[in-house]
């Protein structure tokens, strides 16, 4: 994929209006990437969150690492860049279960809990999820093209596939 | 005496191991034990580099050591007991298959994919090296350590590494890692050995 790659790291949220821009979250495991897109406004945004909720955290620094805080922050930043909520397309990828061995229940649940937290946060904001690619046992790289809103998901087994 | 020690004791223990007076001796002994176990297992001499203590901001973790999309093998376990944390062996597919060749007594290059047998051989490598290290630390410090059985994950580097970040990030934006690497006389193994103490503020303060 050509364009100006902008890597969205863990705990980051990036909003772009650059027509050449491509937002990329590499190697999502149990993390989720929530993507928002306003075609008419030419605004695309991606959140790469790691943990479902800020409520059990001792850390109050970077809120974008938490799904429950990061999703509303992403919407705010999209709006601040001129996106309209009524036009917003929302997508979600990630939330895999990386460990399938017994005895790792705590670690196992994080992916599913991230997905559930994102669903809840979107519902609270009155946003509907268009397409998702969540769960499973494989890591994903997610790319969002600012000019078209097209998203691709790459896994090691399946290669790169269009999501929308 | 209660069996469950208060959290403050656990933090202190990691602090001593990482920054205490005998830190260097304890870590080195643990790593040498790990390398000896691996040497015996593969029937050739494997050495290990001196330990380093790394502090990695969580945003940088997925690309630590290389491309986040590269296919890697992770052998992972949880550390339970009075010292808590995680342990991870991270190796390239190439080195993983090379180790499987050694373990199975095949010529190098014989193994071309990781089947269940190969994965279980690598789990045993993780067991002997990571647990070898932890048992030495436990016996030198007198602090009981209980490693879980290892799990093997084959996936993108970034996905494997975020697995360990998830357990740390609720408390800290940085990973503290006791890091070392294995070396084979004939070959530079890309085999990263990570011990990740449960994050505790006093450890963070002492290192930063």
Short mmCIF file of C-alpha atoms in Angstrom, two decimals:
data_model
loop_
_atom_site.label_atom_id
_atom_site.label_comp_id
_atom_site.label_asym_id
_atom_site.label_seq_id
_atom_site.Cartn_x
_atom_site.Cartn_y
_atom_site.Cartn_z
CA UNK A 1 0.00 0.00 0.00
CA UNK A 2 1.50 3.33 -1.00
CA UNK A 3 1.02 6.64 0.76
CA UNK A 4 2.41 8.25 3.86
CA UNK A 5 2.37 5.54 6.47
CA UNK A 6 1.52 6.79 9.92
CA UNK A 7 2.08 4.09 12.49
CA UNK A 8 -0.46 4.11 15.33
CA UNK A 9 1.31 2.62 18.35
CA UNK A 10 -0.14 1.07 21.46
CA UNK A 11 -2.04 3.66 23.42
CA UNK A 12 -2.11 6.14 20.56
CA UNK A 13 -4.94 7.70 18.65
CA UNK A 14 -4.32 9.42 15.37
CA UNK A 15 -6.69 11.49 13.25
CA UNK A 16 -5.64 12.54 9.77
CA UNK A 17 -7.00 14.63 6.91
CA UNK A 18 -3.97 14.11 4.71
CA UNK A 19 -5.21 12.53 1.44
CA UNK A 20 -1.96 10.59 1.08
CA UNK A 21 -2.13 9.29 4.66
CA UNK A 22 -2.39 5.66 5.65
CA UNK A 23 -2.97 4.90 9.33
CA UNK A 24 -1.48 1.57 10.38
CA UNK A 25 -1.63 -0.47 13.56
CA UNK A 26 0.99 -3.21 13.29
CA UNK A 27 0.76 -6.59 14.94
CA UNK A 28 -2.44 -6.20 16.91
CA UNK A 29 -2.80 -9.13 19.26
CA UNK A 30 -5.32 -8.78 22.04
CA UNK A 31 -5.37 -5.03 21.40
CA UNK A 32 -8.17 -3.47 19.38
CA UNK A 33 -8.01 -0.89 16.64
CA UNK A 34 -11.15 1.23 16.37
CA UNK A 35 -11.36 3.10 13.07
CA UNK A 36 -13.61 6.05 12.31
CA UNK A 37 -14.14 7.59 8.90
CA UNK A 38 -16.08 10.54 7.55
CA UNK A 39 -15.92 10.38 3.78
CA UNK A 40 -17.48 13.79 3.10
CA UNK A 41 -15.17 15.46 5.61
CA UNK A 42 -12.15 13.51 4.42
CA UNK A 43 -11.25 12.64 8.00
CA UNK A 44 -9.94 9.28 9.19
CA UNK A 45 -9.00 8.23 12.69
CA UNK A 46 -7.64 5.17 14.43
CA UNK A 47 -7.32 4.21 18.08
CA UNK A 48 -4.95 1.42 19.15
CA UNK A 49 -6.04 0.46 22.66
CA UNK A 50 -4.63 -2.23 24.87
CA UNK A 51 -6.85 -2.61 27.91
CA UNK A 52 -10.63 -2.59 28.29
CA UNK A 53 -11.10 -0.17 31.13
CA UNK A 54 -9.31 2.59 32.96
CA UNK A 55 -11.21 1.86 36.15
CA UNK A 56 -8.85 -0.82 37.44
CA UNK A 57 -5.77 1.13 36.62
CA UNK A 58 -3.36 2.88 38.92
CA UNK A 59 -2.16 4.97 36.05
CA UNK A 60 -4.02 8.08 34.97
CA UNK A 61 -1.56 9.27 32.35
CA UNK A 62 -2.31 8.11 28.84
CA UNK A 63 -6.04 7.45 28.44
CA UNK A 64 -5.83 6.25 24.83
CA UNK A 65 -4.46 2.90 25.98
CA UNK A 66 -7.88 2.13 27.49
CA UNK A 67 -10.76 1.21 25.19
CA UNK A 68 -13.45 2.82 27.36
CA UNK A 69 -11.65 6.18 27.43
CA UNK A 70 -10.04 6.00 24.01
CA UNK A 71 -13.23 5.53 21.94
CA UNK A 72 -14.89 8.79 23.12
CA UNK A 73 -11.55 10.58 22.76
CA UNK A 74 -11.32 9.37 19.18
CA UNK A 75 -14.81 10.69 18.42
CA UNK A 76 -13.94 14.06 19.98
CA UNK A 77 -10.77 14.35 17.94
CA UNK A 78 -12.62 13.38 14.76
CA UNK A 79 -15.21 16.09 15.42
CA UNK A 80 -12.50 18.62 16.17
CA UNK A 81 -11.09 17.86 12.72
CA UNK A 82 -14.41 18.56 11.09
CA UNK A 83 -15.98 15.10 11.02
CA UNK A 84 -19.70 14.80 11.68
CA UNK A 85 -21.00 12.08 13.96
CA UNK A 86 -24.00 11.51 11.68
CA UNK A 87 -21.65 10.60 8.81
CA UNK A 88 -19.28 8.49 10.84
CA UNK A 89 -18.38 5.01 9.62
CA UNK A 90 -16.99 2.86 12.44
CA UNK A 91 -14.92 -0.30 12.17
CA UNK A 92 -13.13 -2.50 14.68
CA UNK A 93 -10.34 -5.07 14.36
CA UNK A 94 -8.27 -7.09 16.80
CA UNK A 95 -9.11 -8.59 20.16
CA UNK A 96 -7.46 -11.90 19.39
CA UNK A 97 -6.75 -14.58 21.94
CA UNK A 98 -3.04 -15.11 21.50
CA UNK A 99 -2.64 -17.88 24.06
CA UNK A 100 -4.69 -21.00 23.73
CA UNK A 101 -2.89 -23.07 26.36
CA UNK A 102 -4.70 -23.82 29.59
CA UNK A 103 -3.68 -21.90 32.69
CA UNK A 104 -3.60 -18.43 31.17
CA UNK A 105 -7.17 -17.39 31.83
CA UNK A 106 -6.36 -13.85 32.82
CA UNK A 107 -4.27 -13.22 29.76
CA UNK A 108 -6.76 -15.09 27.60
CA UNK A 109 -9.65 -12.83 28.34
CA UNK A 110 -8.14 -9.50 27.47
CA UNK A 111 -8.92 -9.65 23.75
CA UNK A 112 -12.58 -10.51 24.28
CA UNK A 113 -12.88 -7.90 27.04
CA UNK A 114 -11.39 -5.25 24.77
CA UNK A 115 -13.95 -6.04 22.08
CA UNK A 116 -16.81 -5.93 24.59
CA UNK A 117 -15.55 -2.64 26.00
CA UNK A 118 -15.42 -1.11 22.52
CA UNK A 119 -18.96 -2.32 21.74
CA UNK A 120 -20.19 -0.74 24.97
CA UNK A 121 -18.34 2.53 24.41
CA UNK A 122 -19.69 2.83 20.85
CA UNK A 123 -23.21 2.10 22.01
CA UNK A 124 -22.94 4.81 24.66
CA UNK A 125 -21.95 7.26 21.98
CA UNK A 126 -24.77 6.15 19.69
CA UNK A 127 -22.36 4.89 17.04
CA UNK A 128 -23.00 1.74 15.05
CA UNK A 129 -20.24 -0.61 14.03
CA UNK A 130 -20.25 -1.24 10.27
CA UNK A 131 -17.81 -4.08 9.87
CA UNK A 132 -15.53 -5.86 12.27
CA UNK A 133 -12.82 -8.44 12.23
CA UNK A 134 -12.33 -9.47 15.83
CA UNK A 135 -11.45 -12.49 17.94
CA UNK A 136 -9.64 -15.54 16.62
CA UNK A 137 -6.10 -16.50 17.55
CA UNK A 138 -4.03 -14.52 15.08
CA UNK A 139 -2.29 -11.19 15.18
CA UNK A 140 -3.42 -8.56 12.68
CA UNK A 141 -2.01 -5.50 10.97
CA UNK A 142 -4.74 -2.98 10.15
CA UNK A 143 -4.40 -0.23 7.56
CA UNK A 144 -6.81 2.62 6.95
CA UNK A 145 -6.46 4.81 3.87
CA UNK A 146 -7.44 8.42 4.53
CA UNK A 147 -8.44 9.19 0.93
CA UNK A 148 -10.92 6.32 0.56
CA UNK A 149 -11.67 4.96 4.03
CA UNK A 150 -10.66 1.54 2.75
CA UNK A 151 -9.37 -0.79 5.44
CA UNK A 152 -7.26 -3.90 5.00
CA UNK A 153 -6.39 -6.54 7.56
CA UNK A 154 -3.27 -8.64 7.26
CA UNK A 155 -2.59 -11.86 9.13
CA UNK A 156 0.34 -14.21 8.65
CA UNK A 157 -1.86 -17.07 7.56
CA UNK A 158 -4.25 -15.23 5.27
CA UNK A 159 -2.25 -12.34 3.86
CA UNK A 160 -3.80 -8.91 3.36
CA UNK A 161 -7.57 -8.74 2.86
CA UNK A 162 -10.03 -5.89 2.44
CA UNK A 163 -12.39 -5.32 5.36
CA UNK A 164 -14.80 -2.92 3.69
CA UNK B 1 2.92 -16.02 59.20
CA UNK B 2 0.41 -15.73 56.47
CA UNK B 3 1.08 -17.60 53.26
CA UNK B 4 0.07 -14.67 51.13
CA UNK B 5 2.72 -12.05 51.58
CA UNK B 6 1.69 -8.43 51.23
CA UNK B 7 2.37 -6.81 47.89
CA UNK B 8 5.06 -4.55 49.34
CA UNK B 9 7.27 -7.57 50.05
CA UNK B 10 7.02 -8.75 46.47
CA UNK B 11 7.98 -5.37 45.10
CA UNK B 12 10.94 -5.19 47.41
CA UNK B 13 12.12 -8.57 46.25
CA UNK B 14 12.23 -7.61 42.58
CA UNK B 15 13.87 -4.33 43.52
CA UNK B 16 16.63 -6.20 45.31
CA UNK B 17 17.09 -8.62 42.45
CA UNK B 18 17.29 -5.87 39.84
CA UNK B 19 19.06 -3.11 41.68
CA UNK B 20 20.43 -4.63 44.89
CA UNK B 21 24.05 -5.20 45.80
CA UNK B 22 24.04 -8.82 44.65
CA UNK B 23 21.91 -8.14 41.60
CA UNK B 24 24.66 -8.88 39.09
CA UNK B 25 25.61 -12.16 40.73
CA UNK B 26 22.02 -13.38 41.02
CA UNK B 27 21.04 -12.54 37.47
CA UNK B 28 24.23 -13.95 35.99
CA UNK B 29 23.93 -17.20 37.91
CA UNK B 30 20.34 -17.54 36.75
CA UNK B 31 21.24 -16.95 33.12
CA UNK B 32 24.18 -19.33 33.24
CA UNK B 33 21.90 -21.99 34.61
CA UNK B 34 19.49 -21.33 31.76
CA UNK B 35 22.29 -21.62 29.19
CA UNK B 36 23.61 -24.83 30.77
CA UNK B 37 20.17 -26.38 30.61
CA UNK B 38 19.85 -25.46 26.95
CA UNK B 39 23.37 -26.70 26.16
CA UNK B 40 22.61 -30.07 27.69
CA UNK B 41 19.34 -30.27 25.83
CA UNK B 42 20.77 -29.56 22.39
CA UNK B 43 24.13 -31.26 22.97
CA UNK B 44 26.33 -28.32 22.12
CA UNK B 45 27.61 -25.29 23.93
CA UNK B 46 25.20 -22.41 24.18
CA UNK B 47 26.35 -19.33 26.04
CA UNK B 48 24.37 -16.36 27.19
CA UNK B 49 25.18 -12.66 27.26
CA UNK B 50 25.36 -10.66 30.48
CA UNK B 51 22.00 -9.42 31.65
CA UNK B 52 20.80 -5.96 30.79
CA UNK B 53 17.94 -4.13 32.43
CA UNK B 54 15.88 -2.38 29.79
CA UNK B 55 13.09 0.11 30.25
CA UNK B 56 10.89 0.22 27.17
CA UNK B 57 8.03 2.69 26.66
CA UNK B 58 4.94 0.67 25.74
CA UNK B 59 4.49 2.56 22.44
CA UNK B 60 7.86 1.21 21.31
CA UNK B 61 7.38 -2.39 22.36
CA UNK B 62 5.79 -3.82 19.21
CA UNK B 63 8.77 -2.97 17.07
CA UNK B 64 11.39 -3.77 19.69
CA UNK B 65 14.17 -5.68 17.98
CA UNK B 66 12.74 -5.48 14.46
CA UNK B 67 9.75 -5.36 12.14
CA UNK B 68 6.47 -5.78 14.09
CA UNK B 69 5.01 -7.95 11.31
CA UNK B 70 7.85 -10.49 11.16
CA UNK B 71 6.80 -14.02 12.03
CA UNK B 72 8.34 -15.00 15.34
CA UNK B 73 8.04 -17.69 17.97
CA UNK B 74 7.30 -16.79 21.56
CA UNK B 75 7.57 -19.18 24.47
CA UNK B 76 5.74 -17.57 27.33
CA UNK B 77 5.06 -18.30 30.94
CA UNK B 78 3.65 -16.56 33.97
CA UNK B 79 5.68 -16.26 37.15
CA UNK B 80 3.65 -16.89 40.23
CA UNK B 81 4.45 -17.29 43.88
CA UNK B 82 6.12 -14.59 45.95
CA UNK B 83 7.86 -13.11 42.94
CA UNK B 84 5.37 -12.32 40.20
CA UNK B 85 5.78 -11.44 36.59
CA UNK B 86 6.13 -12.89 33.11
CA UNK B 87 8.87 -14.58 31.15
CA UNK B 88 9.29 -14.78 27.40
CA UNK B 89 11.68 -16.35 24.95
CA UNK B 90 11.35 -14.64 21.60
CA UNK B 91 13.05 -16.18 18.61
CA UNK B 92 13.00 -15.92 14.85
CA UNK B 93 11.33 -18.74 12.87
CA UNK B 94 14.74 -19.62 11.47
CA UNK B 95 16.30 -20.05 14.87
CA UNK B 96 13.27 -21.88 16.19
CA UNK B 97 13.59 -24.44 13.39
CA UNK B 98 17.34 -24.65 13.91
CA UNK B 99 16.76 -25.45 17.59
CA UNK B 100 14.17 -28.06 16.68
CA UNK B 101 16.74 -29.66 14.33
CA UNK B 102 19.25 -29.78 17.18
CA UNK B 103 16.72 -31.15 19.62
CA UNK B 104 15.52 -33.84 17.26
CA UNK B 105 19.03 -34.74 16.16
CA UNK B 106 18.36 -33.67 12.57
CA UNK B 107 20.77 -31.91 10.24
CA UNK B 108 20.37 -28.14 10.28
CA UNK B 109 17.82 -27.15 7.64
CA UNK B 110 15.81 -30.36 7.99
CA UNK B 111 12.93 -28.71 9.81
CA UNK B 112 10.99 -26.36 7.52
CA UNK B 113 7.83 -25.73 9.53
CA UNK B 114 6.77 -25.91 13.14
CA UNK B 115 4.38 -28.77 13.77
CA UNK B 116 3.01 -29.80 17.16
CA UNK B 117 6.11 -31.82 17.89
CA UNK B 118 8.36 -28.87 17.12
CA UNK B 119 6.24 -26.57 19.22
CA UNK B 120 6.32 -28.91 22.16
CA UNK B 121 10.11 -29.19 21.84
CA UNK B 122 10.28 -25.39 21.97
CA UNK B 123 7.98 -25.34 24.99
CA UNK B 124 10.53 -27.55 26.68
CA UNK B 125 13.31 -25.14 25.72
CA UNK B 126 11.30 -22.37 27.35
CA UNK B 127 10.68 -24.48 30.37
CA UNK B 128 14.32 -25.38 30.93
CA UNK B 129 15.73 -21.93 30.25
CA UNK B 130 13.13 -19.65 31.82
CA UNK B 131 12.42 -21.95 34.74
CA UNK B 132 16.15 -22.67 35.06
CA UNK B 133 16.74 -18.98 35.52
CA UNK B 134 13.85 -18.55 37.94
CA UNK B 135 14.78 -21.54 40.06
CA UNK B 136 18.30 -20.23 40.47
CA UNK B 137 17.00 -16.83 41.47
CA UNK B 138 14.65 -18.49 43.92
CA UNK B 139 17.37 -20.55 45.52
CA UNK B 140 19.81 -17.63 45.76
CA UNK B 141 17.27 -15.23 47.23
CA UNK B 142 15.22 -17.70 49.24
CA UNK B 143 12.06 -16.32 47.62
CA UNK B 144 9.73 -19.04 46.32
CA UNK B 145 8.94 -18.74 42.62
CA UNK B 146 6.33 -20.73 40.74
CA UNK B 147 6.59 -20.64 36.95
CA UNK B 148 3.49 -21.76 35.02
CA UNK B 149 3.84 -24.32 32.23
CA UNK B 150 5.01 -22.57 29.05
CA UNK B 151 2.81 -21.76 26.06
CA UNK B 152 4.11 -21.45 22.51
CA UNK B 153 2.80 -18.73 20.20
CA UNK B 154 3.76 -18.38 16.55
CA UNK B 155 2.70 -15.01 15.17
CA UNK B 156 3.77 -11.47 14.34
CA UNK B 157 6.43 -9.99 16.60
CA UNK B 158 4.08 -7.14 17.54
CA UNK B 159 1.24 -9.46 18.52
CA UNK B 160 3.48 -11.59 20.72
CA UNK B 161 4.97 -8.57 22.42
CA UNK B 162 1.63 -6.89 23.11
CA UNK B 163 0.68 -10.00 25.03
CA UNK B 164 3.24 -9.15 27.69
CA UNK B 165 2.42 -5.45 27.64
CA UNK B 166 -1.23 -6.08 28.46
CA UNK B 167 -0.38 -7.29 31.96
CA UNK B 168 1.85 -4.32 32.69
CA UNK B 169 0.05 -1.41 31.11
CA UNK B 170 -2.64 -0.99 33.75
CA UNK B 171 0.05 0.16 36.12
CA UNK B 172 2.76 1.61 33.97
CA UNK B 173 3.55 3.06 30.55
CA UNK B 174 6.90 1.32 30.60
CA UNK B 175 8.04 -2.27 30.50
CA UNK B 176 10.95 -3.25 32.69
CA UNK B 177 12.78 -6.18 31.23
CA UNK B 178 15.70 -8.26 32.36
CA UNK B 179 17.12 -9.08 28.96
CA UNK B 180 19.75 -11.41 27.64
CA UNK B 181 20.52 -13.34 24.47
CA UNK B 182 21.76 -16.86 23.77
CA UNK B 183 24.75 -17.54 21.58
CA UNK B 184 25.79 -20.61 19.71
CA UNK B 185 29.45 -20.99 18.70
CA UNK B 186 28.49 -21.44 15.03
CA UNK B 187 25.63 -19.11 14.78
CA UNK B 188 24.34 -15.83 16.14
CA UNK B 189 21.01 -16.91 17.54
CA UNK B 190 18.30 -14.30 17.58
CA UNK B 191 16.97 -15.60 20.80
CA UNK B 192 15.84 -12.97 23.22
CA UNK B 193 15.41 -13.95 26.82
CA UNK B 194 13.05 -11.72 28.78
CA UNK B 195 12.03 -11.69 32.40
CA UNK B 196 9.37 -9.12 33.19
CA UNK B 197 8.88 -8.32 36.85
CA UNK B 198 5.39 -7.41 37.92
CA UNK B 199 5.45 -3.65 37.70
CA UNK B 200 5.91 -1.88 40.97
CA UNK B 201 6.40 1.79 41.44
CA UNK B 202 9.48 1.52 43.60
CA UNK B 203 11.23 -0.59 40.97
CA UNK B 204 10.35 2.00 38.33
CA UNK B 205 11.62 4.80 40.50
CA UNK B 206 14.92 3.12 41.20
CA UNK B 207 15.63 2.37 37.56
CA UNK B 208 14.62 5.68 36.03
#
